[in-house]
């Protein structure tokens, strides 16, 4: 299983293969250096998104189109309700992830997954600290 340490280490070792963002209180993402990810995690004010994780998860998710990591503190902002153009699997790797799908809130604990079909309205509610992977198929 992959953990947050592995993800941060990969992002800092291979910044050309990853992209990092913070999500502000309006639900907008802003590009940041992968070298600043630990700073933003420590700050705890924003959700951090790291793209390019599929580069180290091929064995776990061989059919994935993309894998993104989201690091969120309780109450941290996230994207507003949206849809994706592919099926998405949410996998919690630390903490408790809360997601709202078509108006129903789901709780995902470490080791558990939640599938979101392509085109389904959803959003993260971030009621607890969490680290999760969003795996696109």
mmCIF file with all atom_site columns, C-alpha atoms in Angstrom:
data_model
loop_
_atom_site.group_PDB
_atom_site.id
_atom_site.type_symbol
_atom_site.label_atom_id
_atom_site.label_alt_id
_atom_site.label_comp_id
_atom_site.label_asym_id
_atom_site.label_entity_id
_atom_site.label_seq_id
_atom_site.pdbx_PDB_ins_code
_atom_site.Cartn_x
_atom_site.Cartn_y
_atom_site.Cartn_z
_atom_site.occupancy
_atom_site.B_iso_or_equiv
_atom_site.pdbx_formal_charge
_atom_site.auth_seq_id
_atom_site.auth_comp_id
_atom_site.auth_asym_id
_atom_site.auth_atom_id
_atom_site.pdbx_PDB_model_num
ATOM 1   C CA . UNK A 1 1   ? 0.000   0.000  0.000   1.00 0.00 ? 1   UNK A CA 1
ATOM 2   C CA . UNK A 1 2   ? 1.129   3.522  -0.716  1.00 0.00 ? 2   UNK A CA 1
ATOM 3   C CA . UNK A 1 3   ? 1.238   6.147  2.046   1.00 0.00 ? 3   UNK A CA 1
ATOM 4   C CA . UNK A 1 4   ? 1.562   9.916  2.271   1.00 0.00 ? 4   UNK A CA 1
ATOM 5   C CA . UNK A 1 5   ? 5.318   9.724  2.882   1.00 0.00 ? 5   UNK A CA 1
ATOM 6   C CA . UNK A 1 6   ? 5.767   7.793  -0.402  1.00 0.00 ? 6   UNK A CA 1
ATOM 7   C CA . UNK A 1 7   ? 3.677   10.348 -2.282  1.00 0.00 ? 7   UNK A CA 1
ATOM 8   C CA . UNK A 1 8   ? 5.534   13.377 -0.920  1.00 0.00 ? 8   UNK A CA 1
ATOM 9   C CA . UNK A 1 9   ? 8.909   11.710 -1.491  1.00 0.00 ? 9   UNK A CA 1
ATOM 10  C CA . UNK A 1 10  ? 7.977   10.971 -5.119  1.00 0.00 ? 10  UNK A CA 1
ATOM 11  C CA . UNK A 1 11  ? 6.707   14.519 -5.722  1.00 0.00 ? 11  UNK A CA 1
ATOM 12  C CA . UNK A 1 12  ? 9.908   16.035 -4.346  1.00 0.00 ? 12  UNK A CA 1
ATOM 13  C CA . UNK A 1 13  ? 12.214  13.588 -6.127  1.00 0.00 ? 13  UNK A CA 1
ATOM 14  C CA . UNK A 1 14  ? 10.453  13.830 -9.500  1.00 0.00 ? 14  UNK A CA 1
ATOM 15  C CA . UNK A 1 15  ? 8.803   17.277 -9.639  1.00 0.00 ? 15  UNK A CA 1
ATOM 16  C CA . UNK A 1 16  ? 8.717   17.044 -13.437 1.00 0.00 ? 16  UNK A CA 1
ATOM 17  C CA . UNK A 1 17  ? 6.282   14.094 -13.164 1.00 0.00 ? 17  UNK A CA 1
ATOM 18  C CA . UNK A 1 18  ? 3.916   15.679 -10.639 1.00 0.00 ? 18  UNK A CA 1
ATOM 19  C CA . UNK A 1 19  ? 1.852   18.810 -10.187 1.00 0.00 ? 19  UNK A CA 1
ATOM 20  C CA . UNK A 1 20  ? 0.790   20.210 -6.829  1.00 0.00 ? 20  UNK A CA 1
ATOM 21  C CA . UNK A 1 21  ? -2.087  22.547 -6.021  1.00 0.00 ? 21  UNK A CA 1
ATOM 22  C CA . UNK A 1 22  ? -3.818  24.106 -3.049  1.00 0.00 ? 22  UNK A CA 1
ATOM 23  C CA . UNK A 1 23  ? -7.591  24.517 -3.101  1.00 0.00 ? 23  UNK A CA 1
ATOM 24  C CA . UNK A 1 24  ? -8.743  27.850 -1.721  1.00 0.00 ? 24  UNK A CA 1
ATOM 25  C CA . UNK A 1 25  ? -11.942 28.738 0.153   1.00 0.00 ? 25  UNK A CA 1
ATOM 26  C CA . UNK A 1 26  ? -13.695 29.516 -3.153  1.00 0.00 ? 26  UNK A CA 1
ATOM 27  C CA . UNK A 1 27  ? -12.992 25.989 -4.442  1.00 0.00 ? 27  UNK A CA 1
ATOM 28  C CA . UNK A 1 28  ? -10.343 27.135 -6.915  1.00 0.00 ? 28  UNK A CA 1
ATOM 29  C CA . UNK A 1 29  ? -7.019  25.356 -7.293  1.00 0.00 ? 29  UNK A CA 1
ATOM 30  C CA . UNK A 1 30  ? -3.690  27.186 -7.447  1.00 0.00 ? 30  UNK A CA 1
ATOM 31  C CA . UNK A 1 31  ? -0.458  25.638 -8.634  1.00 0.00 ? 31  UNK A CA 1
ATOM 32  C CA . UNK A 1 32  ? 2.332   25.363 -6.047  1.00 0.00 ? 32  UNK A CA 1
ATOM 33  C CA . UNK A 1 33  ? 5.786   23.834 -6.144  1.00 0.00 ? 33  UNK A CA 1
ATOM 34  C CA . UNK A 1 34  ? 5.936   20.159 -5.103  1.00 0.00 ? 34  UNK A CA 1
ATOM 35  C CA . UNK A 1 35  ? 8.698   21.306 -2.738  1.00 0.00 ? 35  UNK A CA 1
ATOM 36  C CA . UNK A 1 36  ? 6.115   23.407 -0.851  1.00 0.00 ? 36  UNK A CA 1
ATOM 37  C CA . UNK A 1 37  ? 3.670   20.552 -0.197  1.00 0.00 ? 37  UNK A CA 1
ATOM 38  C CA . UNK A 1 38  ? 4.979   19.839 3.320   1.00 0.00 ? 38  UNK A CA 1
ATOM 39  C CA . UNK A 1 39  ? 4.672   23.540 4.172   1.00 0.00 ? 39  UNK A CA 1
ATOM 40  C CA . UNK A 1 40  ? 1.018   23.609 3.100   1.00 0.00 ? 40  UNK A CA 1
ATOM 41  C CA . UNK A 1 41  ? 0.305   20.369 4.965   1.00 0.00 ? 41  UNK A CA 1
ATOM 42  C CA . UNK A 1 42  ? 1.792   21.874 8.141   1.00 0.00 ? 42  UNK A CA 1
ATOM 43  C CA . UNK A 1 43  ? -0.145  25.107 7.609   1.00 0.00 ? 43  UNK A CA 1
ATOM 44  C CA . UNK A 1 44  ? -3.377  23.074 7.471   1.00 0.00 ? 44  UNK A CA 1
ATOM 45  C CA . UNK A 1 45  ? -5.493  25.830 5.930   1.00 0.00 ? 45  UNK A CA 1
ATOM 46  C CA . UNK A 1 46  ? -6.067  24.388 2.465   1.00 0.00 ? 46  UNK A CA 1
ATOM 47  C CA . UNK A 1 47  ? -6.634  21.067 0.776   1.00 0.00 ? 47  UNK A CA 1
ATOM 48  C CA . UNK A 1 48  ? -3.545  19.975 -1.138  1.00 0.00 ? 48  UNK A CA 1
ATOM 49  C CA . UNK A 1 49  ? -3.864  18.079 -4.409  1.00 0.00 ? 49  UNK A CA 1
ATOM 50  C CA . UNK A 1 50  ? -0.931  16.186 -5.919  1.00 0.00 ? 50  UNK A CA 1
ATOM 51  C CA . UNK A 1 51  ? -1.326  14.929 -9.492  1.00 0.00 ? 51  UNK A CA 1
ATOM 52  C CA . UNK A 1 52  ? 0.850   12.349 -11.237 1.00 0.00 ? 52  UNK A CA 1
ATOM 53  C CA . UNK A 1 53  ? 0.631   9.661  -8.575  1.00 0.00 ? 53  UNK A CA 1
ATOM 54  C CA . UNK A 1 54  ? -0.164  7.096  -11.286 1.00 0.00 ? 54  UNK A CA 1
ATOM 55  C CA . UNK A 1 55  ? 3.603   7.104  -11.893 1.00 0.00 ? 55  UNK A CA 1
ATOM 56  C CA . UNK A 1 56  ? 4.110   5.150  -8.641  1.00 0.00 ? 56  UNK A CA 1
ATOM 57  C CA . UNK A 1 57  ? 0.849   3.212  -8.384  1.00 0.00 ? 57  UNK A CA 1
ATOM 58  C CA . UNK A 1 58  ? 0.910   1.146  -11.599 1.00 0.00 ? 58  UNK A CA 1
ATOM 59  C CA . UNK A 1 59  ? 1.078   -2.105 -9.588  1.00 0.00 ? 59  UNK A CA 1
ATOM 60  C CA . UNK A 1 60  ? -1.889  -1.088 -7.415  1.00 0.00 ? 60  UNK A CA 1
ATOM 61  C CA . UNK A 1 61  ? -4.045  0.432  -10.162 1.00 0.00 ? 61  UNK A CA 1
ATOM 62  C CA . UNK A 1 62  ? -2.768  -0.895 -13.512 1.00 0.00 ? 62  UNK A CA 1
ATOM 63  C CA . UNK A 1 63  ? -5.851  0.286  -15.454 1.00 0.00 ? 63  UNK A CA 1
ATOM 64  C CA . UNK A 1 64  ? -5.958  3.810  -13.976 1.00 0.00 ? 64  UNK A CA 1
ATOM 65  C CA . UNK A 1 65  ? -5.940  6.789  -16.312 1.00 0.00 ? 65  UNK A CA 1
ATOM 66  C CA . UNK A 1 66  ? -4.817  9.069  -13.485 1.00 0.00 ? 66  UNK A CA 1
ATOM 67  C CA . UNK A 1 67  ? -4.279  9.025  -9.733  1.00 0.00 ? 67  UNK A CA 1
ATOM 68  C CA . UNK A 1 68  ? -4.442  12.173 -7.604  1.00 0.00 ? 68  UNK A CA 1
ATOM 69  C CA . UNK A 1 69  ? -3.796  12.508 -3.885  1.00 0.00 ? 69  UNK A CA 1
ATOM 70  C CA . UNK A 1 70  ? -5.814  14.916 -1.728  1.00 0.00 ? 70  UNK A CA 1
ATOM 71  C CA . UNK A 1 71  ? -4.582  15.890 1.749   1.00 0.00 ? 71  UNK A CA 1
ATOM 72  C CA . UNK A 1 72  ? -7.279  17.666 3.769   1.00 0.00 ? 72  UNK A CA 1
ATOM 73  C CA . UNK A 1 73  ? -7.632  18.874 7.336   1.00 0.00 ? 73  UNK A CA 1
ATOM 74  C CA . UNK A 1 74  ? -11.079 18.863 8.936   1.00 0.00 ? 74  UNK A CA 1
ATOM 75  C CA . UNK A 1 75  ? -13.018 21.801 7.520   1.00 0.00 ? 75  UNK A CA 1
ATOM 76  C CA . UNK A 1 76  ? -10.520 22.496 4.727   1.00 0.00 ? 76  UNK A CA 1
ATOM 77  C CA . UNK A 1 77  ? -12.031 23.819 1.499   1.00 0.00 ? 77  UNK A CA 1
ATOM 78  C CA . UNK A 1 78  ? -12.563 21.592 -1.503  1.00 0.00 ? 78  UNK A CA 1
ATOM 79  C CA . UNK A 1 79  ? -13.937 21.769 -5.009  1.00 0.00 ? 79  UNK A CA 1
ATOM 80  C CA . UNK A 1 80  ? -17.640 22.589 -5.259  1.00 0.00 ? 80  UNK A CA 1
ATOM 81  C CA . UNK A 1 81  ? -20.000 19.901 -6.492  1.00 0.00 ? 81  UNK A CA 1
ATOM 82  C CA . UNK A 1 82  ? -18.805 18.717 -9.891  1.00 0.00 ? 82  UNK A CA 1
ATOM 83  C CA . UNK A 1 83  ? -18.767 15.749 -12.252 1.00 0.00 ? 83  UNK A CA 1
ATOM 84  C CA . UNK A 1 84  ? -15.850 13.888 -13.799 1.00 0.00 ? 84  UNK A CA 1
ATOM 85  C CA . UNK A 1 85  ? -15.521 12.638 -17.359 1.00 0.00 ? 85  UNK A CA 1
ATOM 86  C CA . UNK A 1 86  ? -14.406 9.185  -16.203 1.00 0.00 ? 86  UNK A CA 1
ATOM 87  C CA . UNK A 1 87  ? -15.340 6.712  -13.475 1.00 0.00 ? 87  UNK A CA 1
ATOM 88  C CA . UNK A 1 88  ? -13.600 7.581  -10.193 1.00 0.00 ? 88  UNK A CA 1
ATOM 89  C CA . UNK A 1 89  ? -12.691 5.422  -7.235  1.00 0.00 ? 89  UNK A CA 1
ATOM 90  C CA . UNK A 1 90  ? -12.003 7.200  -3.944  1.00 0.00 ? 90  UNK A CA 1
ATOM 91  C CA . UNK A 1 91  ? -9.630  5.312  -1.666  1.00 0.00 ? 91  UNK A CA 1
ATOM 92  C CA . UNK A 1 92  ? -8.975  6.564  1.864   1.00 0.00 ? 92  UNK A CA 1
ATOM 93  C CA . UNK A 1 93  ? -5.392  5.950  3.005   1.00 0.00 ? 93  UNK A CA 1
ATOM 94  C CA . UNK A 1 94  ? -5.378  7.995  6.246   1.00 0.00 ? 94  UNK A CA 1
ATOM 95  C CA . UNK A 1 95  ? -8.030  9.540  8.491   1.00 0.00 ? 95  UNK A CA 1
ATOM 96  C CA . UNK A 1 96  ? -11.703 9.625  7.534   1.00 0.00 ? 96  UNK A CA 1
ATOM 97  C CA . UNK A 1 97  ? -12.824 10.976 4.165   1.00 0.00 ? 97  UNK A CA 1
ATOM 98  C CA . UNK A 1 98  ? -16.345 12.323 3.788   1.00 0.00 ? 98  UNK A CA 1
ATOM 99  C CA . UNK A 1 99  ? -17.870 12.641 0.342   1.00 0.00 ? 99  UNK A CA 1
ATOM 100 C CA . UNK A 1 100 ? -21.262 13.825 -0.815  1.00 0.00 ? 100 UNK A CA 1
ATOM 101 C CA . UNK A 1 101 ? -22.605 12.028 -3.874  1.00 0.00 ? 101 UNK A CA 1
ATOM 102 C CA . UNK A 1 102 ? -25.907 13.173 -5.330  1.00 0.00 ? 102 UNK A CA 1
ATOM 103 C CA . UNK A 1 103 ? -26.810 14.755 -1.976  1.00 0.00 ? 103 UNK A CA 1
ATOM 104 C CA . UNK A 1 104 ? -25.954 11.724 0.200   1.00 0.00 ? 104 UNK A CA 1
ATOM 105 C CA . UNK A 1 105 ? -22.901 11.850 2.483   1.00 0.00 ? 105 UNK A CA 1
ATOM 106 C CA . UNK A 1 106 ? -20.605 8.814  2.644   1.00 0.00 ? 106 UNK A CA 1
ATOM 107 C CA . UNK A 1 107 ? -17.853 8.086  5.166   1.00 0.00 ? 107 UNK A CA 1
ATOM 108 C CA . UNK A 1 108 ? -14.743 6.318  3.900   1.00 0.00 ? 108 UNK A CA 1
ATOM 109 C CA . UNK A 1 109 ? -12.179 4.876  6.312   1.00 0.00 ? 109 UNK A CA 1
ATOM 110 C CA . UNK A 1 110 ? -8.628  3.669  5.581   1.00 0.00 ? 110 UNK A CA 1
ATOM 111 C CA . UNK A 1 111 ? -8.693  0.603  3.385   1.00 0.00 ? 111 UNK A CA 1
ATOM 112 C CA . UNK A 1 112 ? -12.183 1.377  2.075   1.00 0.00 ? 112 UNK A CA 1
ATOM 113 C CA . UNK A 1 113 ? -13.114 2.611  -1.389  1.00 0.00 ? 113 UNK A CA 1
ATOM 114 C CA . UNK A 1 114 ? -16.084 4.382  -2.894  1.00 0.00 ? 114 UNK A CA 1
ATOM 115 C CA . UNK A 1 115 ? -16.943 4.301  -6.609  1.00 0.00 ? 115 UNK A CA 1
ATOM 116 C CA . UNK A 1 116 ? -18.369 7.337  -8.396  1.00 0.00 ? 116 UNK A CA 1
ATOM 117 C CA . UNK A 1 117 ? -19.667 6.686  -11.909 1.00 0.00 ? 117 UNK A CA 1
ATOM 118 C CA . UNK A 1 118 ? -18.738 9.058  -14.725 1.00 0.00 ? 118 UNK A CA 1
ATOM 119 C CA . UNK A 1 119 ? -20.977 12.150 -14.775 1.00 0.00 ? 119 UNK A CA 1
ATOM 120 C CA . UNK A 1 120 ? -22.242 11.756 -11.182 1.00 0.00 ? 120 UNK A CA 1
ATOM 121 C CA . UNK A 1 121 ? -22.389 15.007 -9.127  1.00 0.00 ? 121 UNK A CA 1
ATOM 122 C CA . UNK A 1 122 ? -20.132 14.820 -6.045  1.00 0.00 ? 122 UNK A CA 1
ATOM 123 C CA . UNK A 1 123 ? -17.915 16.803 -3.700  1.00 0.00 ? 123 UNK A CA 1
ATOM 124 C CA . UNK A 1 124 ? -15.644 16.255 -0.710  1.00 0.00 ? 124 UNK A CA 1
ATOM 125 C CA . UNK A 1 125 ? -17.080 17.590 2.557   1.00 0.00 ? 125 UNK A CA 1
ATOM 126 C CA . UNK A 1 126 ? -13.868 17.218 4.623   1.00 0.00 ? 126 UNK A CA 1
ATOM 127 C CA . UNK A 1 127 ? -15.462 16.758 8.037   1.00 0.00 ? 127 UNK A CA 1
ATOM 128 C CA . UNK A 1 128 ? -12.283 15.026 9.293   1.00 0.00 ? 128 UNK A CA 1
ATOM 129 C CA . UNK A 1 129 ? -8.547  15.026 8.534   1.00 0.00 ? 129 UNK A CA 1
ATOM 130 C CA . UNK A 1 130 ? -7.847  12.686 5.640   1.00 0.00 ? 130 UNK A CA 1
ATOM 131 C CA . UNK A 1 131 ? -5.523  11.566 2.900   1.00 0.00 ? 131 UNK A CA 1
ATOM 132 C CA . UNK A 1 132 ? -7.216  9.976  -0.069  1.00 0.00 ? 132 UNK A CA 1
ATOM 133 C CA . UNK A 1 133 ? -6.534  8.896  -3.600  1.00 0.00 ? 133 UNK A CA 1
ATOM 134 C CA . UNK A 1 134 ? -8.830  9.721  -6.492  1.00 0.00 ? 134 UNK A CA 1
ATOM 135 C CA . UNK A 1 135 ? -8.313  7.044  -9.146  1.00 0.00 ? 135 UNK A CA 1
ATOM 136 C CA . UNK A 1 136 ? -9.733  7.770  -12.585 1.00 0.00 ? 136 UNK A CA 1
ATOM 137 C CA . UNK A 1 137 ? -10.690 4.928  -14.949 1.00 0.00 ? 137 UNK A CA 1
#
